[in-house]
CHARMM-style PDB file with segment names, atoms N, HN, CA, C and O in Angstrom:
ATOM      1  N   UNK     1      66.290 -71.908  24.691  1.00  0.00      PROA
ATOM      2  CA  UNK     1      65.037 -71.180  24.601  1.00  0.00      PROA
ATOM      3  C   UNK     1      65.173 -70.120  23.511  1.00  0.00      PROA
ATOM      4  O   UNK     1      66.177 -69.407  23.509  1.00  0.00      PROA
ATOM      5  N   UNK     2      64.045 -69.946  22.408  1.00  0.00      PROA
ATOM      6  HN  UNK     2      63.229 -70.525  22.409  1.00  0.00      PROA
ATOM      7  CA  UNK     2      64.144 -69.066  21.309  1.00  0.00      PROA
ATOM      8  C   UNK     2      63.853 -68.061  21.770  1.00  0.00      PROA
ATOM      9  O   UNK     2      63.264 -68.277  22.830  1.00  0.00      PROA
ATOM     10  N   UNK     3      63.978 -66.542  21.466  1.00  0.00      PROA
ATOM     11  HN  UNK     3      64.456 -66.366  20.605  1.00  0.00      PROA
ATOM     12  CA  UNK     3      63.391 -65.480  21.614  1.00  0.00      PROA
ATOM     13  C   UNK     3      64.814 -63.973  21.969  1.00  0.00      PROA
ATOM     14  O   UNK     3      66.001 -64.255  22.129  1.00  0.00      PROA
ATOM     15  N   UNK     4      64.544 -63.242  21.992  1.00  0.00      PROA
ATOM     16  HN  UNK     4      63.579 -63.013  21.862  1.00  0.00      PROA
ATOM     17  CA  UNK     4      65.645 -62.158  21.763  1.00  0.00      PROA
ATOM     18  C   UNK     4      66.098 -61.652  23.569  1.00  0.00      PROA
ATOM     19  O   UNK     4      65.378 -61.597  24.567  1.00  0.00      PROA
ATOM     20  N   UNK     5      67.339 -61.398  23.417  1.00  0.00      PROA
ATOM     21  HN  UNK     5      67.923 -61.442  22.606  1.00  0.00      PROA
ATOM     22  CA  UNK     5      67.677 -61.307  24.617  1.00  0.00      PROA
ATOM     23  C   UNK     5      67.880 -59.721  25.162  1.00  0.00      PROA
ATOM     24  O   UNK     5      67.157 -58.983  24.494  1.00  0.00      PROA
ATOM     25  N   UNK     6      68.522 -59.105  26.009  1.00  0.00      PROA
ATOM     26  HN  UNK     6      69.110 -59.705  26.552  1.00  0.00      PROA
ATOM     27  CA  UNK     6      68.570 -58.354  26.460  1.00  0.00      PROA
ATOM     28  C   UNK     6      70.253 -58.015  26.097  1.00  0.00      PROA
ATOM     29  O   UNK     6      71.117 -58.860  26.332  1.00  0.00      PROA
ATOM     30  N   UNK     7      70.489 -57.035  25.660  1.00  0.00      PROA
ATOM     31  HN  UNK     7      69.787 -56.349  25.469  1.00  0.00      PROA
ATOM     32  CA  UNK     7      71.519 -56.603  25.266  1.00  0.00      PROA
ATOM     33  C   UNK     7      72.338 -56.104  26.785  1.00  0.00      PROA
ATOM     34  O   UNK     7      73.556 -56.278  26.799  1.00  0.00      PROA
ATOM     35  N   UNK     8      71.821 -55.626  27.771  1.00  0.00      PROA
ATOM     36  HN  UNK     8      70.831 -55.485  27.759  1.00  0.00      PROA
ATOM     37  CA  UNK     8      72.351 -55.013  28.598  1.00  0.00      PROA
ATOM     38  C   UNK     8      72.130 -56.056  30.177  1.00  0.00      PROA
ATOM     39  O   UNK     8      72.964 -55.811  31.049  1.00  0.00      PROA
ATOM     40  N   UNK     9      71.431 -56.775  30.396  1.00  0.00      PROA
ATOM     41  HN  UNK     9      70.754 -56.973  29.688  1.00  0.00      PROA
ATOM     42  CA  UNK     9      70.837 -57.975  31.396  1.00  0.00      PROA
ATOM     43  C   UNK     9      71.354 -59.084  30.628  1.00  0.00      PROA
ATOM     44  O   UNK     9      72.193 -59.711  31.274  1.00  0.00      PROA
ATOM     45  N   UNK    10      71.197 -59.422  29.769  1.00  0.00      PROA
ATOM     46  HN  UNK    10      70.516 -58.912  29.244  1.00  0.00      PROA
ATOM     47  CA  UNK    10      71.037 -60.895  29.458  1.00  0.00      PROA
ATOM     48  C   UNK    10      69.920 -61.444  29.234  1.00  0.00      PROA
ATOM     49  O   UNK    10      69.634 -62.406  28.520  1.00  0.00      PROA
ATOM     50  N   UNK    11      69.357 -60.847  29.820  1.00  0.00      PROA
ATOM     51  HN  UNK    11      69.590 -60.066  30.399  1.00  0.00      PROA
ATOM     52  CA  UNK    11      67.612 -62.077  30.058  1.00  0.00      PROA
ATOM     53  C   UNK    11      66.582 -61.551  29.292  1.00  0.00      PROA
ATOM     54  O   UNK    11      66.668 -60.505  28.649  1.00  0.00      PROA
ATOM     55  N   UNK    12      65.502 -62.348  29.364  1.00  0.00      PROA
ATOM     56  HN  UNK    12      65.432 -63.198  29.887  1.00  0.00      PROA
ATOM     57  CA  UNK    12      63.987 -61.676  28.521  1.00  0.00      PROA
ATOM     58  C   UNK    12      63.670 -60.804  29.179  1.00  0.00      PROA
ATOM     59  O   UNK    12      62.759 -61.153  29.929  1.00  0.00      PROA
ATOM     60  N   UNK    13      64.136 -59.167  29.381  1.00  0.00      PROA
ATOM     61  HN  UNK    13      64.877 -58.883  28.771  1.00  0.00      PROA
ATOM     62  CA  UNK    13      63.284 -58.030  30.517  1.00  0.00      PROA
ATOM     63  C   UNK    13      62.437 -57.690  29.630  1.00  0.00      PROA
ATOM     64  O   UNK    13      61.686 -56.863  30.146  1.00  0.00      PROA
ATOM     65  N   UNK    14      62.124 -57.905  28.455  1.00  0.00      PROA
ATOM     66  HN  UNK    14      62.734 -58.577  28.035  1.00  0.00      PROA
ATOM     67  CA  UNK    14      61.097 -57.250  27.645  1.00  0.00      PROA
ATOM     68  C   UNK    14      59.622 -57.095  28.120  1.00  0.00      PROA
ATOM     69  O   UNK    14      59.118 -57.938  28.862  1.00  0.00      PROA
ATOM     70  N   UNK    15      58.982 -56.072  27.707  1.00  0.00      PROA
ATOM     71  HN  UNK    15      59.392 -55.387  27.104  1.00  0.00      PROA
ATOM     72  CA  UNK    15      57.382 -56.334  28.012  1.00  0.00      PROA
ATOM     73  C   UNK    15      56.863 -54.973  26.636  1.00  0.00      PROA
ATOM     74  O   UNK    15      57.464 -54.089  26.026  1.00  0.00      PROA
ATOM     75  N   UNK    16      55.524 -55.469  26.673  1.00  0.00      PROA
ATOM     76  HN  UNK    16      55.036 -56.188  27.168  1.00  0.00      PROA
ATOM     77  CA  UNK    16      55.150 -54.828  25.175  1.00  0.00      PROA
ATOM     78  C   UNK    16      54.196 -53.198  25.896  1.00  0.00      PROA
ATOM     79  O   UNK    16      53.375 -53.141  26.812  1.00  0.00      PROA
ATOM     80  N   UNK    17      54.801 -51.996  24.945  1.00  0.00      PROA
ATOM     81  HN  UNK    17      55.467 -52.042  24.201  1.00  0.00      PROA
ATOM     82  CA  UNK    17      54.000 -51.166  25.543  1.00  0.00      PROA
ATOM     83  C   UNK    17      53.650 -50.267  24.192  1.00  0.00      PROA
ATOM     84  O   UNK    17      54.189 -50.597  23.136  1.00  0.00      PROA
ATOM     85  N   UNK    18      52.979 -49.422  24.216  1.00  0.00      PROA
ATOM     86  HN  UNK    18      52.541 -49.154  25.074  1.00  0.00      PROA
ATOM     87  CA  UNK    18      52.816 -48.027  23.263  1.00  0.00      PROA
ATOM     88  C   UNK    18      53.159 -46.934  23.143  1.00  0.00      PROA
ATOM     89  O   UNK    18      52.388 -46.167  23.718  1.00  0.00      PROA
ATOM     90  N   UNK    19      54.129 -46.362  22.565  1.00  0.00      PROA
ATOM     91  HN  UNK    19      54.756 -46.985  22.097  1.00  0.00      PROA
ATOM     92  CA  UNK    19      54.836 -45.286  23.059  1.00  0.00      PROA
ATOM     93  C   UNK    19      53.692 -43.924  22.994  1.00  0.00      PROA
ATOM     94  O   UNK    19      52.534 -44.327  22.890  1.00  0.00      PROA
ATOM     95  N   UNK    20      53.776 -42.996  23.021  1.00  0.00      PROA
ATOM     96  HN  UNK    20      54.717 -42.669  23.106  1.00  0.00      PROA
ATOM     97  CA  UNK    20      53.005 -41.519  23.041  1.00  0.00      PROA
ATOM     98  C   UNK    20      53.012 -41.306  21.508  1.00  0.00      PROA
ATOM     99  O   UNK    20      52.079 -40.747  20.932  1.00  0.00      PROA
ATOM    100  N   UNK    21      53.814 -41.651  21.048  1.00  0.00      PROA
ATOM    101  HN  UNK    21      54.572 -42.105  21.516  1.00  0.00      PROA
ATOM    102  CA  UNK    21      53.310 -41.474  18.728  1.00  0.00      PROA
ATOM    103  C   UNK    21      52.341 -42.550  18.384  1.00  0.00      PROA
ATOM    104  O   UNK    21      51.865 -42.621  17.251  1.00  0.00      PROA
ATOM    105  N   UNK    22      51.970 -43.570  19.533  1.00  0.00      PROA
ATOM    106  HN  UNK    22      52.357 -43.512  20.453  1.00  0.00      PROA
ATOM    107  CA  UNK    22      51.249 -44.679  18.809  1.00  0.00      PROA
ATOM    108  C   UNK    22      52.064 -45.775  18.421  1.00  0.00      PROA
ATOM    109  O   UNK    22      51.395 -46.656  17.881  1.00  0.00      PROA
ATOM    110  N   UNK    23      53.117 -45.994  18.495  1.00  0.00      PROA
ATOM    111  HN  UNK    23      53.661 -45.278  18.933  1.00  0.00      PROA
ATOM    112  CA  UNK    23      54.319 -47.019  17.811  1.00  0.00      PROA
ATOM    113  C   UNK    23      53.855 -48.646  19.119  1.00  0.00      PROA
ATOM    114  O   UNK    23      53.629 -48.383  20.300  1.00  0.00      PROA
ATOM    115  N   UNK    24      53.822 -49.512  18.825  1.00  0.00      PROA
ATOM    116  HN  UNK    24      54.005 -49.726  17.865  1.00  0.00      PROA
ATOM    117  CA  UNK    24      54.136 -50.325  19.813  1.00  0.00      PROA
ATOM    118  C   UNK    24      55.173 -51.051  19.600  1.00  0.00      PROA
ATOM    119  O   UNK    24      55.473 -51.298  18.432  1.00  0.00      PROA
ATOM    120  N   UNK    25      56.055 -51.622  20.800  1.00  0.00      PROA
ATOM    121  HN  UNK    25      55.812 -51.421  21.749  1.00  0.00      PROA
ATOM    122  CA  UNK    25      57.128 -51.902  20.736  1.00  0.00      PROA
ATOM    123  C   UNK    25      57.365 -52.713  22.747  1.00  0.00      PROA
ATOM    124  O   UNK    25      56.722 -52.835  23.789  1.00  0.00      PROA
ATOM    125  N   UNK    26      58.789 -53.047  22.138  1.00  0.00      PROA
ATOM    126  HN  UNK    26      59.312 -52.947  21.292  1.00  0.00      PROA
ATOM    127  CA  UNK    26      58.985 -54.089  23.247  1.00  0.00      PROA
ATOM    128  C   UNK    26      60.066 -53.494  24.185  1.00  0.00      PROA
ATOM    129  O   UNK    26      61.154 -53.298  23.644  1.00  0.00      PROA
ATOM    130  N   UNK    27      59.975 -53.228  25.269  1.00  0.00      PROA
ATOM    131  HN  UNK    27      59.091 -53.387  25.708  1.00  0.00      PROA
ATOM    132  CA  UNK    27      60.777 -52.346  25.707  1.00  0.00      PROA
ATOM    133  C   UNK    27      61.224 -53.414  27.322  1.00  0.00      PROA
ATOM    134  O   UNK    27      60.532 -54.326  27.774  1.00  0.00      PROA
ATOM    135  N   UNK    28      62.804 -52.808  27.990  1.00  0.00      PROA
ATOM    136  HN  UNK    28      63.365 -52.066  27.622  1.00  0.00      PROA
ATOM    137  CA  UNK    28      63.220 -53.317  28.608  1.00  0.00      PROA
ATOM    138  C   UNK    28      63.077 -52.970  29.995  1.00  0.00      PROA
ATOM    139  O   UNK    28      63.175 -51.782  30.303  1.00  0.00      PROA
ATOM    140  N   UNK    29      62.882 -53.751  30.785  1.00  0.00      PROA
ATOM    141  HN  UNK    29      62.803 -54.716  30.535  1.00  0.00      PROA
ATOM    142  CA  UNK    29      62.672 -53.979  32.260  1.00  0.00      PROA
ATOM    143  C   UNK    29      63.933 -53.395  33.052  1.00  0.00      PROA
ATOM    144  O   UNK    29      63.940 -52.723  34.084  1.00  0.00      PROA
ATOM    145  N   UNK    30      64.900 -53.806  32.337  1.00  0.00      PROA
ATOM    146  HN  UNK    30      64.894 -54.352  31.499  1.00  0.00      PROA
ATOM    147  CA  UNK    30      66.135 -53.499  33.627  1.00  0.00      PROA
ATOM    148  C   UNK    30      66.730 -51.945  33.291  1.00  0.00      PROA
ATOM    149  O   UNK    30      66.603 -51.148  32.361  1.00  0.00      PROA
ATOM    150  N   UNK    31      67.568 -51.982  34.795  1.00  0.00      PROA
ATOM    151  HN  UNK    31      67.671 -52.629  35.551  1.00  0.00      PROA
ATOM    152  CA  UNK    31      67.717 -50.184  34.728  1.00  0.00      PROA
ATOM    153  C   UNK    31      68.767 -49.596  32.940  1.00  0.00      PROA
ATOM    154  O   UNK    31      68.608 -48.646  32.173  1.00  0.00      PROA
ATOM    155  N   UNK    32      69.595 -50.571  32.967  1.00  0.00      PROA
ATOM    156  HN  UNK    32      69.725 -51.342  33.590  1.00  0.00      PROA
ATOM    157  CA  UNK    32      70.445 -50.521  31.998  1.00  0.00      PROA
ATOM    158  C   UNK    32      69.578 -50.018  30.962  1.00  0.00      PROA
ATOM    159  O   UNK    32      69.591 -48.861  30.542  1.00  0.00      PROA
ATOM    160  N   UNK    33      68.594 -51.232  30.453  1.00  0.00      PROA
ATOM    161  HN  UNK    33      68.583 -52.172  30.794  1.00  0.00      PROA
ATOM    162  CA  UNK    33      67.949 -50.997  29.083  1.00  0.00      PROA
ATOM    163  C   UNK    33      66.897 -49.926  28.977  1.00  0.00      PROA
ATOM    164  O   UNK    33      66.756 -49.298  27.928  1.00  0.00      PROA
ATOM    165  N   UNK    34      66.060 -49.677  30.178  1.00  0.00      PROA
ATOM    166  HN  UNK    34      66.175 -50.188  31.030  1.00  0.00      PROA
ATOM    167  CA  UNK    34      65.109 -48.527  30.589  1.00  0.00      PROA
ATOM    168  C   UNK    34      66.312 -46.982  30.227  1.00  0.00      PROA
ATOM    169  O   UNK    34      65.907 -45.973  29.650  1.00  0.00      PROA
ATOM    170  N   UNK    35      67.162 -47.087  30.518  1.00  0.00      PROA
ATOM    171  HN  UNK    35      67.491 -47.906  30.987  1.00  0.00      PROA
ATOM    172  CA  UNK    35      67.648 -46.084  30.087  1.00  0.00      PROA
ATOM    173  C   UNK    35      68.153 -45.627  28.635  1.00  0.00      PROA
ATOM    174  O   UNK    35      68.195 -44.654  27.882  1.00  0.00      PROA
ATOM    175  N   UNK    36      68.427 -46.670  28.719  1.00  0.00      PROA
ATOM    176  HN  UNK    36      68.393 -47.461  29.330  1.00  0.00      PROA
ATOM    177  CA  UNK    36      68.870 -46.742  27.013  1.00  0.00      PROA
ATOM    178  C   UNK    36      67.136 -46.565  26.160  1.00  0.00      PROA
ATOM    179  O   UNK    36      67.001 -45.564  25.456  1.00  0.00      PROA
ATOM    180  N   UNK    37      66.357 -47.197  26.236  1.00  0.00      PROA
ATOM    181  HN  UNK    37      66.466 -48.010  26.808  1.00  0.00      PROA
ATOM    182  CA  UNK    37      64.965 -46.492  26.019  1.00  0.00      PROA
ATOM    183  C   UNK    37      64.412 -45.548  25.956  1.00  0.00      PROA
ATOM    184  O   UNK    37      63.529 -45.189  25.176  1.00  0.00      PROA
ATOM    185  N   UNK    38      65.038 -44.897  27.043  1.00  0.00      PROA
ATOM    186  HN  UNK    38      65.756 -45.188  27.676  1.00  0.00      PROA
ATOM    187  CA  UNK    38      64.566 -43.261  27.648  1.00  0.00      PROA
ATOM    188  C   UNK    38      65.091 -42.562  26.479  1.00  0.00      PROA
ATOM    189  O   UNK    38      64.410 -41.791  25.802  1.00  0.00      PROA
ATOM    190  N   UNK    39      66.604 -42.911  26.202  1.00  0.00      PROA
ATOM    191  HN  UNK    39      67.158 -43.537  26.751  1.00  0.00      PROA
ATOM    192  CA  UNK    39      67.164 -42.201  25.423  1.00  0.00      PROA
ATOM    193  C   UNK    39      66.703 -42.258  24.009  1.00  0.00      PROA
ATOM    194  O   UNK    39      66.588 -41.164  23.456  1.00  0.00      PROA
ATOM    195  N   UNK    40      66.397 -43.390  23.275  1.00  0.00      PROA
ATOM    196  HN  UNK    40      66.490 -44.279  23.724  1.00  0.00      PROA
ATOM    197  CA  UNK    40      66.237 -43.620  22.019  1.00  0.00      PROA
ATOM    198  C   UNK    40      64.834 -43.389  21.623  1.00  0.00      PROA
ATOM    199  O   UNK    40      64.458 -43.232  20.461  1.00  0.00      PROA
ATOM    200  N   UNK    41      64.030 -43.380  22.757  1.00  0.00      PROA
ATOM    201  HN  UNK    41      64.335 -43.507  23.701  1.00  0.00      PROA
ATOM    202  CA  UNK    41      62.654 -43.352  22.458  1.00  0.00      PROA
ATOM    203  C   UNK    41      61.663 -42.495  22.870  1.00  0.00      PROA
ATOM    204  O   UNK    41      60.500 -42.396  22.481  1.00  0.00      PROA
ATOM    205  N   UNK    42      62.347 -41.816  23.809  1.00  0.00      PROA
ATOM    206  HN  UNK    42      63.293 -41.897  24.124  1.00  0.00      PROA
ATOM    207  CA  UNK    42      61.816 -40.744  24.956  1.00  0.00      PROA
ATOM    208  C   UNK    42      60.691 -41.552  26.087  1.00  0.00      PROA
ATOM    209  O   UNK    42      59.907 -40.852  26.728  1.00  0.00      PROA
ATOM    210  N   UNK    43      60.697 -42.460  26.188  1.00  0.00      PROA
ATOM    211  HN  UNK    43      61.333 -43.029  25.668  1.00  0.00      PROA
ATOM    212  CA  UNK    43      60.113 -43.594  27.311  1.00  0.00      PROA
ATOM    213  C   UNK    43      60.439 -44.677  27.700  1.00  0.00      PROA
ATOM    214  O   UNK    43      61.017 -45.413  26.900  1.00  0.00      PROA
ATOM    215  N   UNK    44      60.201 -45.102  28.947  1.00  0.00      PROA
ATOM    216  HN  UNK    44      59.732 -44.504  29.597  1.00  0.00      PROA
ATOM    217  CA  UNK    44      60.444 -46.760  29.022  1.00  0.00      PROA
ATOM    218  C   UNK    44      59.126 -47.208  29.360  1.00  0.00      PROA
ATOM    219  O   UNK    44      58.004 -46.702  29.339  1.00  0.00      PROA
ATOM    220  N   UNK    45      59.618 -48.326  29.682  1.00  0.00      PROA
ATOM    221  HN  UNK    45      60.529 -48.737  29.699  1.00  0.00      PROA
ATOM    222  CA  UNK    45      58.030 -49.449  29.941  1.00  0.00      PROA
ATOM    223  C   UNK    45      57.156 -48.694  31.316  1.00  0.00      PROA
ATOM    224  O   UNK    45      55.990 -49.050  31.488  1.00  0.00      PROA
ATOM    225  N   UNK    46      57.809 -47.594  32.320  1.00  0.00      PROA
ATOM    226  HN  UNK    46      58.756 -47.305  32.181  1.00  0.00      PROA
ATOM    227  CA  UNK    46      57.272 -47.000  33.112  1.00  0.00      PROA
ATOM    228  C   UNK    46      56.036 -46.184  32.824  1.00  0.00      PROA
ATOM    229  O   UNK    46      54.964 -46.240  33.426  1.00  0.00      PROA
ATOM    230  N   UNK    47      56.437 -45.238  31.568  1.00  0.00      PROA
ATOM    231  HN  UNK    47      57.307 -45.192  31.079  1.00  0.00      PROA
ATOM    232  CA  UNK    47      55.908 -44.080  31.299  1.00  0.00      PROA
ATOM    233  C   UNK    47      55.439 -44.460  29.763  1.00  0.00      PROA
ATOM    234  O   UNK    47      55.055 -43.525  29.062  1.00  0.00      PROA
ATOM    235  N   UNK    48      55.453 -45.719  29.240  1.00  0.00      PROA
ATOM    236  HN  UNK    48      55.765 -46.479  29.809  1.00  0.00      PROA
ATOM    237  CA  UNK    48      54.515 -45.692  27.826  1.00  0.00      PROA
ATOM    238  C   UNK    48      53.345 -46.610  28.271  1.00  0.00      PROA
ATOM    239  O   UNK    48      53.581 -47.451  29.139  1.00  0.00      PROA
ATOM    240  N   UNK    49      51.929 -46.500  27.668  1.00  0.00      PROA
ATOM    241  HN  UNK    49      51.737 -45.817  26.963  1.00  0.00      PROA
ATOM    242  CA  UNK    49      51.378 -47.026  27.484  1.00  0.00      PROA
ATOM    243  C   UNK    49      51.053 -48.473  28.182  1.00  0.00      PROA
ATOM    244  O   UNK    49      52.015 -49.162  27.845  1.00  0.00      PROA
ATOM    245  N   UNK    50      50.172 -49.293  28.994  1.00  0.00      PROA
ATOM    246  HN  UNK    50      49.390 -48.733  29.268  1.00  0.00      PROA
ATOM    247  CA  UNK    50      50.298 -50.638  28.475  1.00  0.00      PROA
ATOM    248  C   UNK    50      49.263 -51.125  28.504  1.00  0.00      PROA
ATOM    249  O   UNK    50      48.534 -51.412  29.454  1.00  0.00      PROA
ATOM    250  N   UNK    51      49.074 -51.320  26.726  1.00  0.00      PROA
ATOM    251  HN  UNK    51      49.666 -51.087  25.955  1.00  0.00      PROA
ATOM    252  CA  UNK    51      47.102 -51.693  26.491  1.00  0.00      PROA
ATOM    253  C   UNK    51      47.121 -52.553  26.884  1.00  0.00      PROA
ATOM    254  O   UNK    51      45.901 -52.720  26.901  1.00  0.00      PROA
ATOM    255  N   UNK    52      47.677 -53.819  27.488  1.00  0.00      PROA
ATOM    256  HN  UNK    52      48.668 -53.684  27.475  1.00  0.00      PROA
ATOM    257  CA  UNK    52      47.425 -55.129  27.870  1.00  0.00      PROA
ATOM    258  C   UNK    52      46.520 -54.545  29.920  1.00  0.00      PROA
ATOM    259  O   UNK    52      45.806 -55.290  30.591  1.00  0.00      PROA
ATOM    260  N   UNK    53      46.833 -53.482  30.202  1.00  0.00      PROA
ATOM    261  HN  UNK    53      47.413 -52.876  29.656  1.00  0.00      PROA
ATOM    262  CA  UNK    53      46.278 -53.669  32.001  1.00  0.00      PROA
ATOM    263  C   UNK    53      45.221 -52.479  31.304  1.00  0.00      PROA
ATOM    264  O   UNK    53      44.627 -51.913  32.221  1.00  0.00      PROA
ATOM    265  N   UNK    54      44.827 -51.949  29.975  1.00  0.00      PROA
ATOM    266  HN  UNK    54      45.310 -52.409  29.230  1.00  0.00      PROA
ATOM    267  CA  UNK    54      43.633 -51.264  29.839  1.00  0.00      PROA
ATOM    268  C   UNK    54      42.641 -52.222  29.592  1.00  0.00      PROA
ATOM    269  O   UNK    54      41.518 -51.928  30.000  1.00  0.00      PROA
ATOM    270  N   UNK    55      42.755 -53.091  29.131  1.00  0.00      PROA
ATOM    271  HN  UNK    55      43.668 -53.330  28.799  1.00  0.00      PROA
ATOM    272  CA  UNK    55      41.767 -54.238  28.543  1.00  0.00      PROA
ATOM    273  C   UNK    55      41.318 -55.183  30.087  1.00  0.00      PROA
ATOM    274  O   UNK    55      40.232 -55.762  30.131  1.00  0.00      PROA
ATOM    275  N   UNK    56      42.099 -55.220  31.036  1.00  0.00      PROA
ATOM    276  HN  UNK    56      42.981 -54.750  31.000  1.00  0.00      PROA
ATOM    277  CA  UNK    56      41.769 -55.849  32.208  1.00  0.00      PROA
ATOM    278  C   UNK    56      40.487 -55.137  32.773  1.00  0.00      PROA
ATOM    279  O   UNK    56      39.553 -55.743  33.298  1.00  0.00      PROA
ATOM    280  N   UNK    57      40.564 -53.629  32.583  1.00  0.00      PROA
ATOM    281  HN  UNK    57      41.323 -53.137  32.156  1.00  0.00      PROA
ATOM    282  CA  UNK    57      39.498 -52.803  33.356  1.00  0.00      PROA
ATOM    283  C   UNK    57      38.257 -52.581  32.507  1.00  0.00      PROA
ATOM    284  OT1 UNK    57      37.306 -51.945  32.959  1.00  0.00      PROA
TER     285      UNK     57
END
């Protein structure tokens, strides 16, 4: 299967969000990579953005 893996899981934890500068980006699901997120980006997929469940409403 093509597509980028998880440096810290292994697996696809990715999901697409928007950070608070406006940047969008693909950020990781598992605790490992959520942290590593937190750190590099000042968010994870918890606390950025996700225009995909604004467009549902």
């Amino acid at each position: 299967m093509a597509g980028a893996y998880c440096q810290f899981c292994g697996h696809r934890c990715f999901v697409y969000r928007v950070l608070a500068d406006g940047r969008g980006c693909h950020l990781a699901t598992c605790l490992r990579g959520m942290a590593h997120d937190r750190k590099v980006c000042g968010q994870d997929h918890t606390t950025a953005r996700n225009p995909h469940a604004e467009a549902d409403q």
